[in-house]
Coordinates of C-alpha atoms in Angstrom, one line a residue:
Chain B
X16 CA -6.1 -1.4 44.4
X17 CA -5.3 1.7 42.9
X18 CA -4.6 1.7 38.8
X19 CA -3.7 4.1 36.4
X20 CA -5.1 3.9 33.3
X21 CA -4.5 5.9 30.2
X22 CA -6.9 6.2 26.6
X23 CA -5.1 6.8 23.2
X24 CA -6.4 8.3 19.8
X25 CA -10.4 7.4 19.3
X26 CA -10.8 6.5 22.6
X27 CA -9.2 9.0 24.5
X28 CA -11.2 11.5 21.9
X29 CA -14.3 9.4 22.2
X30 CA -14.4 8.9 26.2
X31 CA -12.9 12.4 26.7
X32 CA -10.1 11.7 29.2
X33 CA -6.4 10.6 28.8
X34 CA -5.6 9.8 32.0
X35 CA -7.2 9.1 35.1
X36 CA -6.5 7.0 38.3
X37 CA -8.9 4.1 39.0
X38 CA -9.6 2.0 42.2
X39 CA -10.7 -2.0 42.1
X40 CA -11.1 -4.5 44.2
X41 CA -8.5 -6.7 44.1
X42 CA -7.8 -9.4 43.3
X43 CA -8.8 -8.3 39.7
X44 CA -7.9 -9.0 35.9
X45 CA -8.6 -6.8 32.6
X46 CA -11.8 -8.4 32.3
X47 CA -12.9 -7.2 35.7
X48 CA -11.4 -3.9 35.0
X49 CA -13.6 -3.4 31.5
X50 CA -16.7 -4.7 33.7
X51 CA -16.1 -2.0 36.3
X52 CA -15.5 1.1 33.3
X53 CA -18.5 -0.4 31.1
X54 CA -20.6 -0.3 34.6
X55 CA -20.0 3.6 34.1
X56 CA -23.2 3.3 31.0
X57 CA -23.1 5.7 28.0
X58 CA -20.1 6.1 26.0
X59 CA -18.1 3.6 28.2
X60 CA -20.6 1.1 27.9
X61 CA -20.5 1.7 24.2
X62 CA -16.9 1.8 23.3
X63 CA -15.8 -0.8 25.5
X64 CA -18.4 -3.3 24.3
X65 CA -17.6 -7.1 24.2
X66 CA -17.2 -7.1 20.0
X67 CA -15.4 -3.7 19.8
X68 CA -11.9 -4.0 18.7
X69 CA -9.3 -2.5 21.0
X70 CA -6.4 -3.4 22.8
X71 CA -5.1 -3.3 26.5
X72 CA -1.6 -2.7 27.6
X73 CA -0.6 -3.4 31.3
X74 CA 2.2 -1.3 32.2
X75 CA 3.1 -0.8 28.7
X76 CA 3.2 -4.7 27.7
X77 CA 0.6 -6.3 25.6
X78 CA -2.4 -7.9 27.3
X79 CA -5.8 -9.8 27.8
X80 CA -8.7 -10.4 29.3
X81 CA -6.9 -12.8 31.6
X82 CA -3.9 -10.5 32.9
X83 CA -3.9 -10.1 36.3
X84 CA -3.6 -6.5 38.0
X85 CA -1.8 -5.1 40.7
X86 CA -1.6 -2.2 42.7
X87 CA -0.2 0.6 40.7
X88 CA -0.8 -0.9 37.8
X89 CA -0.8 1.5 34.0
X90 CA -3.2 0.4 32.0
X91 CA -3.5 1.6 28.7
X92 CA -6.8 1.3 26.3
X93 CA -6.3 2.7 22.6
X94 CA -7.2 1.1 19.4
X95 CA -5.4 -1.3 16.8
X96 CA -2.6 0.9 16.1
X97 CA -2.2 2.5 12.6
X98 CA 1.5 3.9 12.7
X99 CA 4.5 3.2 9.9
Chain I
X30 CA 20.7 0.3 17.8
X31 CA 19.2 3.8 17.5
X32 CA 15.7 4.2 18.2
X33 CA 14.0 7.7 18.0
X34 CA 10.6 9.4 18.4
X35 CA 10.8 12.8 17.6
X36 CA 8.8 15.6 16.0
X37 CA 11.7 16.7 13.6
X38 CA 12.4 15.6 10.8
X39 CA 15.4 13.8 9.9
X40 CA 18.2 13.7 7.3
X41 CA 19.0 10.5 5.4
X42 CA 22.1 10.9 4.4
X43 CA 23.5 11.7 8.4
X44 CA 21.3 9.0 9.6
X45 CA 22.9 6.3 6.5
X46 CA 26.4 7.8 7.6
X47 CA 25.8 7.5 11.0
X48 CA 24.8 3.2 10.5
X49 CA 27.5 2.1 8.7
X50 CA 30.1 4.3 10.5
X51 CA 33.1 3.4 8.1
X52 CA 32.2 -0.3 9.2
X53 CA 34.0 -2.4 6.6
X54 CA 32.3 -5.2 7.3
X55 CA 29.2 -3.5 6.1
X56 CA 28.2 -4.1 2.4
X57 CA 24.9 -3.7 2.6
X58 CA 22.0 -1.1 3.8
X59 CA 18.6 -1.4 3.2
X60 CA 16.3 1.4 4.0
X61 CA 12.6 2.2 4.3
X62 CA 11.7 5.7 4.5
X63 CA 7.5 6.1 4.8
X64 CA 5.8 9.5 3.7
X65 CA 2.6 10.9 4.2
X66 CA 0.2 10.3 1.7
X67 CA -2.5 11.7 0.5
X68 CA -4.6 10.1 -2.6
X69 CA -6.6 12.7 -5.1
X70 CA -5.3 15.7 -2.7
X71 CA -7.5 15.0 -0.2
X72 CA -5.3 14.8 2.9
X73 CA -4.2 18.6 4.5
X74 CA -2.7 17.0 7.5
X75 CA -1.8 13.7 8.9
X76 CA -1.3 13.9 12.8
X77 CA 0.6 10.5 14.8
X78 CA 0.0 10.4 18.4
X79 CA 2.0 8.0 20.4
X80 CA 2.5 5.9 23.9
X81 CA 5.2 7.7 25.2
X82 CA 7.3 4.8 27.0
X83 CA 5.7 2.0 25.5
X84 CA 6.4 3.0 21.6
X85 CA 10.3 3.2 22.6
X86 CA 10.1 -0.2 24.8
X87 CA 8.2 -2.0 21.9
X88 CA 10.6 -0.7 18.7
X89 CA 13.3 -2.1 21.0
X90 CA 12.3 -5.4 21.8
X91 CA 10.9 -5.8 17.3
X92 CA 15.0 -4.7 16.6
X93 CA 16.1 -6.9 19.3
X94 CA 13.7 -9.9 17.7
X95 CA 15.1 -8.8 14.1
X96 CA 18.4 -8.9 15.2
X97 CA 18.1 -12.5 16.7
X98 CA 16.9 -14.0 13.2
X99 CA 19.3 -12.2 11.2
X100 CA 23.3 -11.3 11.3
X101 CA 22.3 -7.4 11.5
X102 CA 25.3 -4.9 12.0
X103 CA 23.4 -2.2 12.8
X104 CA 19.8 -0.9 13.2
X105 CA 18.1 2.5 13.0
X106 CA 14.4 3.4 13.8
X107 CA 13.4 6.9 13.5
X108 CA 9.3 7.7 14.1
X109 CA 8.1 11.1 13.9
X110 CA 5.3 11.9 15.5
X111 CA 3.0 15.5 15.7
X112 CA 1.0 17.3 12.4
X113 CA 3.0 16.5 9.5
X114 CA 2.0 17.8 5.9
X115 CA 1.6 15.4 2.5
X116 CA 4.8 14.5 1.3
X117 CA 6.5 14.5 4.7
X118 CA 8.4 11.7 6.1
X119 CA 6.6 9.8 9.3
X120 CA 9.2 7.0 9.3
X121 CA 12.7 5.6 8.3
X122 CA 14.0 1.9 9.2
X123 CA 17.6 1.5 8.1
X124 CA 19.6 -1.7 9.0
X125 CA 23.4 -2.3 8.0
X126 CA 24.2 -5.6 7.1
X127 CA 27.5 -7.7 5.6
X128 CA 25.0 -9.1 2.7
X129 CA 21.5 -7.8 1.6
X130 CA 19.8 -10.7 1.7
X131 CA 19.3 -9.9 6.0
X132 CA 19.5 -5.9 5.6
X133 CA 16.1 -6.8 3.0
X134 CA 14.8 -9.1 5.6
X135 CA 15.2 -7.0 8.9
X136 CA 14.4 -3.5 7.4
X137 CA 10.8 -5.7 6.2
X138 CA 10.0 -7.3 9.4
X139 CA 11.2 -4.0 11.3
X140 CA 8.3 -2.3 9.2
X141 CA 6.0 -5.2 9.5
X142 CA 6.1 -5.6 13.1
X143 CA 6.1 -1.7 13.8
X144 CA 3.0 -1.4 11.6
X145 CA 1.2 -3.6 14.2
X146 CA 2.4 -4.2 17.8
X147 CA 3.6 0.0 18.0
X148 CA 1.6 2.0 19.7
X149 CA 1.2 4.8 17.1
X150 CA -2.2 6.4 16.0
X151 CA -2.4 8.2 12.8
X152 CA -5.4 10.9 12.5
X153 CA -6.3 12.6 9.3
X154 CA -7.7 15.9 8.4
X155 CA -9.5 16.1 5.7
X156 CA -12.1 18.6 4.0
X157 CA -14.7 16.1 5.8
X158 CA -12.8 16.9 9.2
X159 CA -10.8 14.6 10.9
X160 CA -10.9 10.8 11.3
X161 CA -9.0 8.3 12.8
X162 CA -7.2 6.1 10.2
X163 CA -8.3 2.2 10.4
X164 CA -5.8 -0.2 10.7
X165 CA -5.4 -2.2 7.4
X166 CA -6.2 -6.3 8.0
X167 CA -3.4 -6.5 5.1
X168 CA -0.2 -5.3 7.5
X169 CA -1.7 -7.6 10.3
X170 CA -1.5 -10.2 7.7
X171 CA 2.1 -9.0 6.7
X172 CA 3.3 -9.8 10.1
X173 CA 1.6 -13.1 10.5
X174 CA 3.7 -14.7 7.4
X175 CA 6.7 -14.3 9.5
X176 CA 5.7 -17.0 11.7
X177 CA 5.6 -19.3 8.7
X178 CA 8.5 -22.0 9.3
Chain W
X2 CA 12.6 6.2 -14.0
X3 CA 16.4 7.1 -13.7
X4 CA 19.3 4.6 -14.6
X5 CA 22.5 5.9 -14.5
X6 CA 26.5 4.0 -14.7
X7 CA 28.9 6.4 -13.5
X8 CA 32.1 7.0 -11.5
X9 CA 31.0 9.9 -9.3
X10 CA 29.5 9.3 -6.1
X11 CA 25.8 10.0 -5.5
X12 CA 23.9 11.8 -3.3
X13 CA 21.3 9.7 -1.5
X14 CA 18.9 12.7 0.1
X15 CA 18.9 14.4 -3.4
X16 CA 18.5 11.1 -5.2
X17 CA 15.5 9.9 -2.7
X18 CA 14.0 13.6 -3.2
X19 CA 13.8 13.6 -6.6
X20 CA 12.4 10.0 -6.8
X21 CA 9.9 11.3 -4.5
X22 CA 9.1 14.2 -6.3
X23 CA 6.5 15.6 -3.9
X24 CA 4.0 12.8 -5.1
X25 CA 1.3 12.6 -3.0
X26 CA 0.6 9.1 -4.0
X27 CA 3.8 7.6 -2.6
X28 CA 3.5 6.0 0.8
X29 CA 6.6 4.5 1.2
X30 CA 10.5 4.6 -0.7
X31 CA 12.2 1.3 -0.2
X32 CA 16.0 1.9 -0.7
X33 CA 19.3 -0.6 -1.4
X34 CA 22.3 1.1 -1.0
X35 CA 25.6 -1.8 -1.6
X36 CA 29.0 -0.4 -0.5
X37 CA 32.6 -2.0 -0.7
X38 CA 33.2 -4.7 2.1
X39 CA 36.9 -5.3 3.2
X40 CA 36.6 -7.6 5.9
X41 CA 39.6 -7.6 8.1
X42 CA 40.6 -4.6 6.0
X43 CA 41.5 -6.7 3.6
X44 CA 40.6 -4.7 0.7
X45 CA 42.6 -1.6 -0.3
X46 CA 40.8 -1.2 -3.5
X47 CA 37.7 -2.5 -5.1
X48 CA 37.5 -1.6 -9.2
X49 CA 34.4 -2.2 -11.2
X50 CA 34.2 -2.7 -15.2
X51 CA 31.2 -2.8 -17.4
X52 CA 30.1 -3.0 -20.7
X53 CA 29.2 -0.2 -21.8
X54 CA 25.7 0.0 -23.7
X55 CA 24.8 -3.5 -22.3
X56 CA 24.7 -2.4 -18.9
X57 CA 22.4 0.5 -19.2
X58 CA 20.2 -1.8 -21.6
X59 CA 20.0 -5.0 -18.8
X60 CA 19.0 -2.7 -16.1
X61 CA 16.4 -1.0 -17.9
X62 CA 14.8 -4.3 -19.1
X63 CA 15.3 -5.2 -15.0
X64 CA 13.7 -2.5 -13.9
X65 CA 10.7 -2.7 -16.8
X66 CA 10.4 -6.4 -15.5
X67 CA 10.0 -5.1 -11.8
X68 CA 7.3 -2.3 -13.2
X69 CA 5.4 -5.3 -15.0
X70 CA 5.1 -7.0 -11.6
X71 CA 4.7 -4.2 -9.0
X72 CA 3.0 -1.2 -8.6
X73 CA 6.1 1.3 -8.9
X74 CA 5.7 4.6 -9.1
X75 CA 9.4 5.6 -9.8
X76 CA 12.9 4.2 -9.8
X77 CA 16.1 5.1 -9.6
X78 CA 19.6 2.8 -10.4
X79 CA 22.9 4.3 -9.9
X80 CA 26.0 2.1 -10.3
X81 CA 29.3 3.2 -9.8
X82 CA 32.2 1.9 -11.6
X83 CA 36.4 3.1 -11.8
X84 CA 38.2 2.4 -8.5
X85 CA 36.2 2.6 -5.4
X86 CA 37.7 2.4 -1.5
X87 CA 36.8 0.3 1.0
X88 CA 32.8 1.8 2.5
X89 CA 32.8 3.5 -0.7
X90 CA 29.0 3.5 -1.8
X91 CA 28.6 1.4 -4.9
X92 CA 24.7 1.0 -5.9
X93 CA 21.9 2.5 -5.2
X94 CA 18.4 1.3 -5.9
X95 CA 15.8 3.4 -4.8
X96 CA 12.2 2.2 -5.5
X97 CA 9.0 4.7 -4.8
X98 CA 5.3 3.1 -4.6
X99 CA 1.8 3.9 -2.4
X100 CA 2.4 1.1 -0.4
X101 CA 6.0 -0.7 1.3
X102 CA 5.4 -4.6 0.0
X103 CA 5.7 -3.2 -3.4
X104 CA 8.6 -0.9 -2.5
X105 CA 10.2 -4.0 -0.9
X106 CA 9.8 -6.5 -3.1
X107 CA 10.3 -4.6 -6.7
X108 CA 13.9 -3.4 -5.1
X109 CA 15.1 -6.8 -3.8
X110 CA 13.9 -8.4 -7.4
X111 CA 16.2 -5.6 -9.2
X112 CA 19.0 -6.3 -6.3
X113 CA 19.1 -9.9 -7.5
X114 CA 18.8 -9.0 -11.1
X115 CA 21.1 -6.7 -11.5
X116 CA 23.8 -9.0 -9.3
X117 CA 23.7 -11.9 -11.8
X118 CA 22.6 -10.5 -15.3
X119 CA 23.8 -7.0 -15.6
X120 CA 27.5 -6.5 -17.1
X121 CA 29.3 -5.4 -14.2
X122 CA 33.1 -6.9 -12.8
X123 CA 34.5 -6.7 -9.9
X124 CA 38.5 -6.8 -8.7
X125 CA 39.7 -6.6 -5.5
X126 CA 43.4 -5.4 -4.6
X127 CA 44.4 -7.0 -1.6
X128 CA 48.2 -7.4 0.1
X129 CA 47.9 -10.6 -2.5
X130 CA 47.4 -8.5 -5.4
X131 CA 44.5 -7.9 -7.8
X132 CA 41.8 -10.4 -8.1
X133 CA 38.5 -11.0 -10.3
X134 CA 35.9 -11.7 -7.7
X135 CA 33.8 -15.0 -8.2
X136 CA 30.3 -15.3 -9.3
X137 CA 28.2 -16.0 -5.7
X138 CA 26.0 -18.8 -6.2
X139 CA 24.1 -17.7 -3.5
X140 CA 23.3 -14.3 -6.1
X141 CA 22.1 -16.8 -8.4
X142 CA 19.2 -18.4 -6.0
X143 CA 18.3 -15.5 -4.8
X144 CA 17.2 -14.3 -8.4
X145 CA 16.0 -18.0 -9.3
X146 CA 13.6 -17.6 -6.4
X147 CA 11.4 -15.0 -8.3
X148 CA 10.5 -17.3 -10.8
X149 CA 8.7 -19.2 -8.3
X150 CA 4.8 -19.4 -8.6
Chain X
X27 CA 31.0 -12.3 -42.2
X28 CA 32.8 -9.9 -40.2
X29 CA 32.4 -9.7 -36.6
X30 CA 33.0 -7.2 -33.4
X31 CA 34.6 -9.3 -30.3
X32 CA 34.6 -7.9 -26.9
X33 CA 35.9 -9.6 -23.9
X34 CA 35.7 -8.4 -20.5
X35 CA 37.2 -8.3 -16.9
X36 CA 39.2 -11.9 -16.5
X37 CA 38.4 -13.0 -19.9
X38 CA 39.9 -9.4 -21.4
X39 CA 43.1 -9.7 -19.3
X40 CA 43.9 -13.9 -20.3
X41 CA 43.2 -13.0 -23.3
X42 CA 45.1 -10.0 -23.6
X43 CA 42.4 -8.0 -25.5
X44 CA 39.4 -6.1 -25.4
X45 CA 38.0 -5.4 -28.6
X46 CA 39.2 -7.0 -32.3
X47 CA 37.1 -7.6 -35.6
X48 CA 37.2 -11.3 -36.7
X49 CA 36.1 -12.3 -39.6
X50 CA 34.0 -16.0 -39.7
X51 CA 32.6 -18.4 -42.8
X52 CA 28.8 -18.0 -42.9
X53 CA 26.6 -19.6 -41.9
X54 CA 27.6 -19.7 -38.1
X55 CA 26.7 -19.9 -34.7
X56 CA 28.4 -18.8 -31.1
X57 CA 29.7 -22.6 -31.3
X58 CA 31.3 -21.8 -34.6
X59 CA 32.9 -19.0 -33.5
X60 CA 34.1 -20.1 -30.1
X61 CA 35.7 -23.1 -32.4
X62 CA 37.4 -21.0 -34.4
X63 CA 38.5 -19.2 -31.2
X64 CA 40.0 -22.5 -29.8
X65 CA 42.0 -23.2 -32.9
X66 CA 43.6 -20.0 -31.7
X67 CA 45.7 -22.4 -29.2
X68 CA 47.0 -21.3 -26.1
X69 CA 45.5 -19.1 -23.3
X70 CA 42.3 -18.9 -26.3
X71 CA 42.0 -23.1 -26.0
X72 CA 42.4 -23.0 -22.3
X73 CA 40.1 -20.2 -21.7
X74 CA 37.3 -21.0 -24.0
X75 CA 37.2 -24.7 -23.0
X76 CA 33.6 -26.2 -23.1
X77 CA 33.8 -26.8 -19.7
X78 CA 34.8 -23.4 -18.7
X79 CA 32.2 -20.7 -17.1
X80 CA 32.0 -17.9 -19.0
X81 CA 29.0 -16.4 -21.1
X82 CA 27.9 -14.7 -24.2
X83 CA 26.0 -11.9 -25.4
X84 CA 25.5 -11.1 -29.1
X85 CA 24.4 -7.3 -30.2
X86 CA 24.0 -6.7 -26.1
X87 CA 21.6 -9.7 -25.7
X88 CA 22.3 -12.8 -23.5
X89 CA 22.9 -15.6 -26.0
X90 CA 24.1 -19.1 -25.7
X91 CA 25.6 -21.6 -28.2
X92 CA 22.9 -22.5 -30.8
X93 CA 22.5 -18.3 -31.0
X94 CA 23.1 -17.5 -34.8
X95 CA 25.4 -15.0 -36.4
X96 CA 25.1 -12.3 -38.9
X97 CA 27.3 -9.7 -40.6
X98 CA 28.6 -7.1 -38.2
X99 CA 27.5 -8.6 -35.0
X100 CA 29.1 -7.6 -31.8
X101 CA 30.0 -10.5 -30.1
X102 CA 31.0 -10.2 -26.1
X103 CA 32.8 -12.9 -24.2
X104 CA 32.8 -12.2 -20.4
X105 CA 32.7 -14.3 -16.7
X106 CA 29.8 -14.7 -14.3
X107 CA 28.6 -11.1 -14.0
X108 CA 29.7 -9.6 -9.9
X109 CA 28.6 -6.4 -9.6
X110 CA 25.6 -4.9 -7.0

């Protein structure tokens, strides 16, 4: 399936992309999705780390390692946010 | 309910004006109005990047949640977001209410809620460069005791 | 800090501005403004007596308590007295600190001070004629509440 | 001893004034002089009743009926306080 995903503030600096289309084999959840971009090594091994502390959004709700995707899914990775 | 993201700034007094709109049921309207700071000097330039889409979806549904927990006339939530300068204002909450007891309580858990479920990054520059600002374990904390029975 | 009784209206951008005062250490300006209810329209006129010289004194002491407690940075009180219309704006409390619990909390302590221990009266002209308004005890366990551990 | 009343808002209009000097035997407390009020008769027994609400301040300063009483004192007699 194809997915969408989008990086805010320290990791769209950090993996140096903002938005970029994805494909996974379905069926799929977040946790297969953060498998599939740590796979990539380097930075997106790094960031994406089991301990690091962000959060994931599926189209533009609050998620978890458990949420299913679908196709044409936006998935959002950015860190705990700091507005107010 | 009024619920902006913009890069301008706003005016208090039109946005105040605009709530209670001669509403004489109104008596009372607590505000929160957050400015940039910047401790010792050291901040030039706080920059707020946001979720375009889901910032708008999730202010709504925190004013919708305030609004179910407390009689709230009306409900304002203005975020700026962009390079603004110390001293600036990044964000104003302002909720009209018959008594202050819930325009005190909404305006808070508005503020607590958008402090930690809002998709909003805030990125300072300093004269060490720029850095990502932390979030603070005390707002998370903030929001929690709103569970409390 | 400002404290001020007085007939003529205020003006809440200049009032938050100069409370502000381009202090980099302020983070956040937590703001009460009360204004006349008439529900049902009720209300034709509200009028508001004080004691002069006690008034000014009580807030002061209110707002020195609020100081001891919380980290404020700056305050302002305006109340308004004469005859005031219905929306009419009658208090402000505007409170200035780095960070909003502070800001919250210090102006919803004066709030409940200043509604049931500073020297002010009000008296409502309705169709029915003038009226002294009652003592809420609602106001009163709203300020008991701070004395709470 | 000679003493400044003030009463306000309902208290002021009942009463039908707003400020008086009243002169008091010393020693005396607020319970002396709301006694010597009460002899007063009328609207002044009525409104000063023990079991009516109203408070006191004396020189400005909340004060209750064991508060004591000196030479010039401004004494204020008002109701429950409703402004904000």
């Amino acid at each position: 399936m194809n997915l969408q995903l989008l990086f805010f503030a320290r990791l769209r600096e950090t993996l140096g992309v903002s938005r970029t289309s994805f494909t996974l084999n379905a069926p799929a959840t977040v946790a297969d999705l953060l498998g599939a971009l740590r796979d990539r090594g380097g930075v997106w091994a790094t960031e994406l780390a089991a301990g690091r502390n962000f959060r994931i959004a599926v189209n533009q709700e609050m998620a978890d390692l458990n949420t299913p995707l679908s196709e044409g899914d936006e998935v959002a990775l950015f860190p705990p946010v700091t507005g107010g | 309910m009024k619920i902006t993201v913009q890069t301008e700034v706003f005016d208090l007094n039109a946005e105040v004006t605009a709530l209670h709109r001669n509403n004489p049921s109104v008596g009372a309207i607590a505000t929160f109005l957050g400015t940039v700071r910047s401790e010792s000097g050291q901040v030039s330039e706080m920059a707020l990047e946001h979720y375009p889409g889901m910032t708008e979806k999730s202010l709504a549904a925190i004013v919708q949640e305030a609004q179910s927990r407390w009689a709230v006339l009306d409900a304002t939530v203005i975020h700026r977001i962009g390079p603004l300068a110390p001293c600036e204002p990044i964000v104003l909450v302002a909720i009209a209410s018959a008594h202050r007891g819930e325009a005190f309580a909404a305006c808070e858990f508005i503020m607590d809620f958008l402090k930690t479920r809002a998709p909003f990054w805030k990125k300072e520059t300093t004269t060490a460069g720029g850095q990502w600002v932390d979030a603070r374990t005390s707002d998370e904390s903030a929001a929690q005791r709103w569970n409390k029975p």
